[in-house]
Amino acid sequence: MSSTYRSWDEREAEAARTRAEAARISAEAAAATESLGAVAAKTETDRLAEQVKQAKLAKQLTAAQEDAFDDQLQRKQQRAEQAADNGSRFKALVKVVMVLGLLAALPAQLSYFLGLHKKGEQDPGYAWLMLPVPFFLEILAWVGVLGTQWAHRKGLPRWPFWILTTLLASVAGYINFTHGVAEYGLVAGVALCATSIIGPVLAEVDQFLETMAAADPRNLQQRAADKVVAKAKAEAEKTLAEQQDAEDAKRKKLFPAEFAEYERIIVAHPTGAIDRNAAWEQAWQNLHLLPLGMTAGTLAAREAARAGIAAVLAEADRTPESVAVDLLLADVFGPDRGDGGTAGGSSGGSPKGGAGGGSGAAPRGGTKTAAALGRKGKQASGRTAPKTPEKPLDPGHIETVRKLAEISGGADRLSARKVREVIGGGSNEYAVRLRNHVKAETRQEQS
């Protein structure tokens, strides 16, 4: 028997070990693969996070750069605005014109003065003695300019220096004009004259504007806004003045005596010490001793009207107090819309056809109508009809009449006419029963 022979159990055990080892290796490989996947995922996550972080930083950097650019642009704009407000460019150009004017005027004057000579002198050469004259003339013009600046700083009058600058610049300009015309023609003469005059004149203008700016430090927007406000104020003042003039003209036409007193009061007071309306009220009080707008005539007319109203009410058997109560009832309960017509139909007119009528006209008309109907064999409305069973009292009507009694000052002051008015009409018998019912209730409550 060979020594390499192994039993079935041994071979089976070896196979089991092999399978276990293979399973272990497979598990380790799977774990390694999973670990590698996790590492790769983490690496990818870190990479993405880094990209996000860099993107945020890039965005912040871009925003910071844009803010810095905006700040720089804003500073440039502010400097440009400040330069425009200060007139820096104008001043710089004025200085350039001054320098160019000197560079053009001095050679022309030097040529003129150095070329002077005595009459009859042969081959005279240059007149060196005249060399300082051009510098003297040009510098004198600028002395006036500097004097204006000094006067501005000290708050002194500037017109003497304006005169000095004008005269000296004119002298230099005249010399350049005559020399230029003689040597080069009219155009050159005018140009040379301008070189001596324009520089000092522009310097004086610059100083004048500087003085005005110091006296009025407002910018362009403020000046425009103030101009609009001043214009609106001037228009309002003009409109008010026109209205006051028209009012004074009407007062003078309608009330000449009062207007004369009004003017006397205005003149008697210091300027602005009294208001025109207060002066008018005082003038009216002085002449009439009554409130503004009232005179003795208007007061008499008012009292006559009051007496006439009292006479009408007395003839209608009414009093001002009852009229006031009626008006209050109309305001509380509204207009009459009853089926019996206006309860005050008997009072729709006064006994004489006037307002606030009494009870005389309508009853007489009603009697005549009933008589006429009776003579024609017809039945008059309401009063000649046969009696019907009594209509039960409406609880709502009872409550309304109770309120009427409270407003009138008690049930004893109630009348059938007023009851009919507040319940919207109806028969007089029904109104009487309502009134008596409320009166009975009131007596029971009092007892």
Short mmCIF file of N, CA and C in Angstrom, two decimals, residues 7-98:
data_model
loop_
_atom_site.label_atom_id
_atom_site.label_comp_id
_atom_site.label_asym_id
_atom_site.label_seq_id
_atom_site.Cartn_x
_atom_site.Cartn_y
_atom_site.Cartn_z
N SER A 7 -7.26 8.62 3.66
CA SER A 7 -8.62 8.12 3.78
C SER A 7 -9.62 9.20 3.32
N TRP A 8 -10.84 8.70 3.22
CA TRP A 8 -11.93 9.62 2.81
C TRP A 8 -12.10 10.75 3.78
N ASP A 9 -11.99 10.50 4.99
CA ASP A 9 -12.18 11.56 6.01
C ASP A 9 -11.08 12.60 5.90
N GLU A 10 -9.86 12.11 5.66
CA GLU A 10 -8.76 13.05 5.55
C GLU A 10 -8.96 13.96 4.34
N ARG A 11 -9.31 13.29 3.23
CA ARG A 11 -9.51 14.11 2.03
C ARG A 11 -10.68 15.11 2.23
N GLU A 12 -11.71 14.64 2.89
CA GLU A 12 -12.86 15.55 3.12
C GLU A 12 -12.48 16.70 4.04
N ALA A 13 -11.65 16.40 5.01
CA ALA A 13 -11.21 17.46 5.93
C ALA A 13 -10.33 18.46 5.21
N GLU A 14 -9.45 17.94 4.34
CA GLU A 14 -8.59 18.84 3.58
C GLU A 14 -9.41 19.73 2.68
N ALA A 15 -10.43 19.15 2.05
CA ALA A 15 -11.29 19.96 1.16
C ALA A 15 -12.05 21.03 1.96
N ALA A 16 -12.45 20.64 3.17
CA ALA A 16 -13.15 21.65 3.99
C ALA A 16 -12.24 22.81 4.35
N ARG A 17 -10.97 22.46 4.66
CA ARG A 17 -10.02 23.52 5.00
C ARG A 17 -9.78 24.42 3.78
N THR A 18 -9.69 23.76 2.63
CA THR A 18 -9.46 24.56 1.40
C THR A 18 -10.63 25.52 1.16
N ARG A 19 -11.85 24.97 1.33
CA ARG A 19 -13.01 25.83 1.11
C ARG A 19 -13.06 26.98 2.13
N ALA A 20 -12.70 26.68 3.37
CA ALA A 20 -12.70 27.73 4.40
C ALA A 20 -11.67 28.81 4.08
N GLU A 21 -10.49 28.33 3.61
CA GLU A 21 -9.45 29.30 3.26
C GLU A 21 -9.88 30.16 2.09
N ALA A 22 -10.53 29.50 1.13
CA ALA A 22 -11.01 30.28 -0.03
C ALA A 22 -12.08 31.29 0.39
N ALA A 23 -12.95 30.86 1.30
CA ALA A 23 -13.97 31.79 1.78
C ALA A 23 -13.35 32.96 2.52
N ARG A 24 -12.31 32.63 3.31
CA ARG A 24 -11.63 33.71 4.04
C ARG A 24 -10.99 34.70 3.07
N ILE A 25 -10.30 34.15 2.11
CA ILE A 25 -9.63 35.02 1.14
C ILE A 25 -10.65 35.87 0.37
N SER A 26 -11.77 35.22 0.03
CA SER A 26 -12.82 35.96 -0.68
C SER A 26 -13.39 37.08 0.19
N ALA A 27 -13.60 36.77 1.47
CA ALA A 27 -14.12 37.80 2.39
C ALA A 27 -13.14 38.95 2.54
N GLU A 28 -11.83 38.59 2.67
CA GLU A 28 -10.82 39.64 2.79
C GLU A 28 -10.76 40.48 1.52
N ALA A 29 -10.89 39.78 0.38
CA ALA A 29 -10.88 40.55 -0.88
C ALA A 29 -12.09 41.50 -0.97
N ALA A 30 -13.26 40.98 -0.55
CA ALA A 30 -14.46 41.83 -0.57
C ALA A 30 -14.30 43.01 0.37
N ALA A 31 -13.73 42.74 1.58
CA ALA A 31 -13.53 43.83 2.54
C ALA A 31 -12.55 44.86 2.01
N ALA A 32 -11.47 44.30 1.34
CA ALA A 32 -10.49 45.22 0.76
C ALA A 32 -11.12 46.06 -0.34
N THR A 33 -11.96 45.39 -1.14
CA THR A 33 -12.63 46.13 -2.22
C THR A 33 -13.55 47.21 -1.65
N GLU A 34 -14.28 46.80 -0.60
CA GLU A 34 -15.18 47.78 0.03
C GLU A 34 -14.41 48.93 0.64
N SER A 35 -13.30 48.61 1.28
CA SER A 35 -12.47 49.67 1.87
C SER A 35 -11.93 50.61 0.81
N LEU A 36 -11.49 50.00 -0.30
CA LEU A 36 -10.99 50.84 -1.38
C LEU A 36 -12.11 51.75 -1.92
N GLY A 37 -13.34 51.19 -2.00
CA GLY A 37 -14.47 52.02 -2.46
C GLY A 37 -14.76 53.17 -1.51
N ALA A 38 -14.70 52.85 -0.20
CA ALA A 38 -14.94 53.91 0.78
C ALA A 38 -13.87 54.98 0.70
N VAL A 39 -12.61 54.52 0.54
CA VAL A 39 -11.51 55.48 0.42
C VAL A 39 -11.69 56.34 -0.83
N ALA A 40 -12.08 55.68 -1.93
CA ALA A 40 -12.29 56.43 -3.17
C ALA A 40 -13.45 57.42 -3.02
N ALA A 41 -14.54 56.99 -2.35
CA ALA A 41 -15.68 57.90 -2.14
C ALA A 41 -15.28 59.08 -1.27
N LYS A 42 -14.50 58.78 -0.20
CA LYS A 42 -14.06 59.87 0.66
C LYS A 42 -13.15 60.83 -0.09
N THR A 43 -12.30 60.25 -0.91
CA THR A 43 -11.41 61.10 -1.71
C THR A 43 -12.21 61.99 -2.64
N GLU A 44 -13.23 61.41 -3.29
CA GLU A 44 -14.08 62.20 -4.19
C GLU A 44 -14.84 63.28 -3.42
N THR A 45 -15.33 62.90 -2.21
CA THR A 45 -16.05 63.89 -1.38
C THR A 45 -15.13 65.03 -0.99
N ASP A 46 -13.90 64.68 -0.58
CA ASP A 46 -12.94 65.72 -0.21
C ASP A 46 -12.62 66.62 -1.41
N ARG A 47 -12.52 65.98 -2.57
CA ARG A 47 -12.21 66.77 -3.77
C ARG A 47 -13.35 67.74 -4.09
N LEU A 48 -14.59 67.25 -4.01
CA LEU A 48 -15.73 68.13 -4.27
C LEU A 48 -15.83 69.24 -3.23
N ALA A 49 -15.59 68.88 -1.96
CA ALA A 49 -15.62 69.90 -0.90
C ALA A 49 -14.56 70.97 -1.15
N GLU A 50 -13.40 70.53 -1.61
CA GLU A 50 -12.34 71.49 -1.90
C GLU A 50 -12.74 72.39 -3.08
N GLN A 51 -13.40 71.80 -4.07
CA GLN A 51 -13.87 72.61 -5.20
C GLN A 51 -14.91 73.65 -4.75
N VAL A 52 -15.83 73.19 -3.88
CA VAL A 52 -16.83 74.13 -3.37
C VAL A 52 -16.17 75.25 -2.60
N LYS A 53 -15.21 74.89 -1.78
CA LYS A 53 -14.50 75.89 -0.98
C LYS A 53 -13.76 76.87 -1.88
N GLN A 54 -13.10 76.35 -2.91
CA GLN A 54 -12.39 77.22 -3.83
C GLN A 54 -13.37 78.11 -4.61
N ALA A 55 -14.53 77.53 -4.99
CA ALA A 55 -15.53 78.34 -5.69
C ALA A 55 -16.02 79.49 -4.82
N LYS A 56 -16.28 79.19 -3.51
CA LYS A 56 -16.69 80.25 -2.59
C LYS A 56 -15.62 81.32 -2.45
N LEU A 57 -14.37 80.86 -2.33
CA LEU A 57 -13.28 81.83 -2.21
C LEU A 57 -13.15 82.67 -3.47
N ALA A 58 -13.32 82.00 -4.64
CA ALA A 58 -13.25 82.75 -5.89
C ALA A 58 -14.37 83.78 -5.99
N LYS A 59 -15.58 83.38 -5.53
CA LYS A 59 -16.71 84.30 -5.53
C LYS A 59 -16.46 85.49 -4.61
N GLN A 60 -15.94 85.20 -3.42
CA GLN A 60 -15.62 86.28 -2.48
C GLN A 60 -14.55 87.19 -3.04
N LEU A 61 -13.54 86.58 -3.71
CA LEU A 61 -12.49 87.39 -4.30
C LEU A 61 -13.04 88.29 -5.40
N THR A 62 -13.94 87.73 -6.24
CA THR A 62 -14.55 88.53 -7.30
C THR A 62 -15.37 89.68 -6.71
N ALA A 63 -16.15 89.38 -5.65
CA ALA A 63 -16.96 90.43 -5.01
C ALA A 63 -16.06 91.51 -4.41
N ALA A 64 -14.96 91.08 -3.78
CA ALA A 64 -14.04 92.07 -3.20
C ALA A 64 -13.41 92.93 -4.29
N GLN A 65 -13.05 92.30 -5.40
CA GLN A 65 -12.47 93.07 -6.50
C GLN A 65 -13.49 94.06 -7.08
N GLU A 66 -14.75 93.60 -7.23
CA GLU A 66 -15.78 94.50 -7.74
C GLU A 66 -16.04 95.64 -6.77
N ASP A 67 -16.07 95.34 -5.45
CA ASP A 67 -16.26 96.40 -4.46
C ASP A 67 -15.11 97.41 -4.52
N ALA A 68 -13.89 96.88 -4.65
CA ALA A 68 -12.74 97.79 -4.73
C ALA A 68 -12.82 98.65 -5.99
N PHE A 69 -13.25 98.06 -7.10
CA PHE A 69 -13.39 98.83 -8.33
C PHE A 69 -14.48 99.89 -8.19
N ASP A 70 -15.60 99.51 -7.56
CA ASP A 70 -16.69 100.47 -7.35
C ASP A 70 -16.24 101.61 -6.44
N ASP A 71 -15.51 101.25 -5.38
CA ASP A 71 -15.01 102.29 -4.47
C ASP A 71 -14.06 103.24 -5.21
N GLN A 72 -13.20 102.66 -6.02
CA GLN A 72 -12.27 103.50 -6.78
C GLN A 72 -13.00 104.40 -7.76
N LEU A 73 -14.00 103.83 -8.44
CA LEU A 73 -14.78 104.64 -9.37
C LEU A 73 -15.56 105.73 -8.64
N GLN A 74 -16.11 105.39 -7.45
CA GLN A 74 -16.83 106.39 -6.67
C GLN A 74 -15.90 107.51 -6.21
N ARG A 75 -14.69 107.14 -5.80
CA ARG A 75 -13.73 108.17 -5.38
C ARG A 75 -13.37 109.08 -6.55
N LYS A 76 -13.23 108.48 -7.74
CA LYS A 76 -12.93 109.30 -8.91
C LYS A 76 -14.08 110.26 -9.20
N GLN A 77 -15.29 109.73 -9.11
CA GLN A 77 -16.44 110.59 -9.34
C GLN A 77 -16.53 111.70 -8.30
N GLN A 78 -16.25 111.36 -7.05
CA GLN A 78 -16.26 112.39 -5.99
C GLN A 78 -15.20 113.45 -6.24
N ARG A 79 -14.01 112.99 -6.65
CA ARG A 79 -12.96 113.96 -6.95
C ARG A 79 -13.33 114.84 -8.14
N ALA A 80 -13.98 114.21 -9.15
CA ALA A 80 -14.40 114.99 -10.31
C ALA A 80 -15.48 116.01 -9.91
N GLU A 81 -16.44 115.57 -9.06
CA GLU A 81 -17.47 116.49 -8.60
C GLU A 81 -16.87 117.62 -7.78
N GLN A 82 -15.93 117.27 -6.91
CA GLN A 82 -15.29 118.29 -6.09
C GLN A 82 -14.49 119.27 -6.94
N ALA A 83 -13.81 118.71 -7.95
CA ALA A 83 -13.06 119.59 -8.84
C ALA A 83 -13.99 120.51 -9.62
N ALA A 84 -15.14 119.95 -10.04
CA ALA A 84 -16.10 120.78 -10.76
C ALA A 84 -16.68 121.86 -9.85
N ASP A 85 -16.96 121.51 -8.58
CA ASP A 85 -17.47 122.51 -7.65
C ASP A 85 -16.43 123.58 -7.34
N ASN A 86 -15.18 123.17 -7.21
CA ASN A 86 -14.12 124.13 -6.87
C ASN A 86 -13.64 124.92 -8.08
N GLY A 87 -14.03 124.49 -9.29
CA GLY A 87 -13.55 125.18 -10.48
C GLY A 87 -12.08 124.95 -10.74
N SER A 88 -11.58 123.77 -10.38
CA SER A 88 -10.14 123.50 -10.52
C SER A 88 -9.70 123.55 -11.97
N ARG A 89 -10.50 122.98 -12.87
CA ARG A 89 -10.12 122.98 -14.28
C ARG A 89 -10.11 124.39 -14.84
N PHE A 90 -11.10 125.18 -14.47
CA PHE A 90 -11.13 126.57 -14.93
C PHE A 90 -9.90 127.33 -14.45
N LYS A 91 -9.56 127.12 -13.19
CA LYS A 91 -8.39 127.82 -12.64
C LYS A 91 -7.11 127.38 -13.33
N ALA A 92 -7.01 126.07 -13.61
CA ALA A 92 -5.81 125.58 -14.29
C ALA A 92 -5.70 126.17 -15.69
N LEU A 93 -6.82 126.23 -16.41
CA LEU A 93 -6.79 126.81 -17.76
C LEU A 93 -6.48 128.30 -17.72
N VAL A 94 -6.97 128.98 -16.69
CA VAL A 94 -6.65 130.40 -16.54
C VAL A 94 -5.14 130.59 -16.38
N LYS A 95 -4.53 129.73 -15.58
CA LYS A 95 -3.08 129.84 -15.39
C LYS A 95 -2.33 129.55 -16.69
N VAL A 96 -2.82 128.57 -17.45
CA VAL A 96 -2.18 128.27 -18.74
C VAL A 96 -2.29 129.46 -19.67
N VAL A 97 -3.49 130.08 -19.72
CA VAL A 97 -3.68 131.24 -20.58
C VAL A 97 -2.79 132.38 -20.14
N MET A 98 -2.62 132.55 -18.84
CA MET A 98 -1.76 133.62 -18.32
C MET A 98 -0.31 133.41 -18.76
#
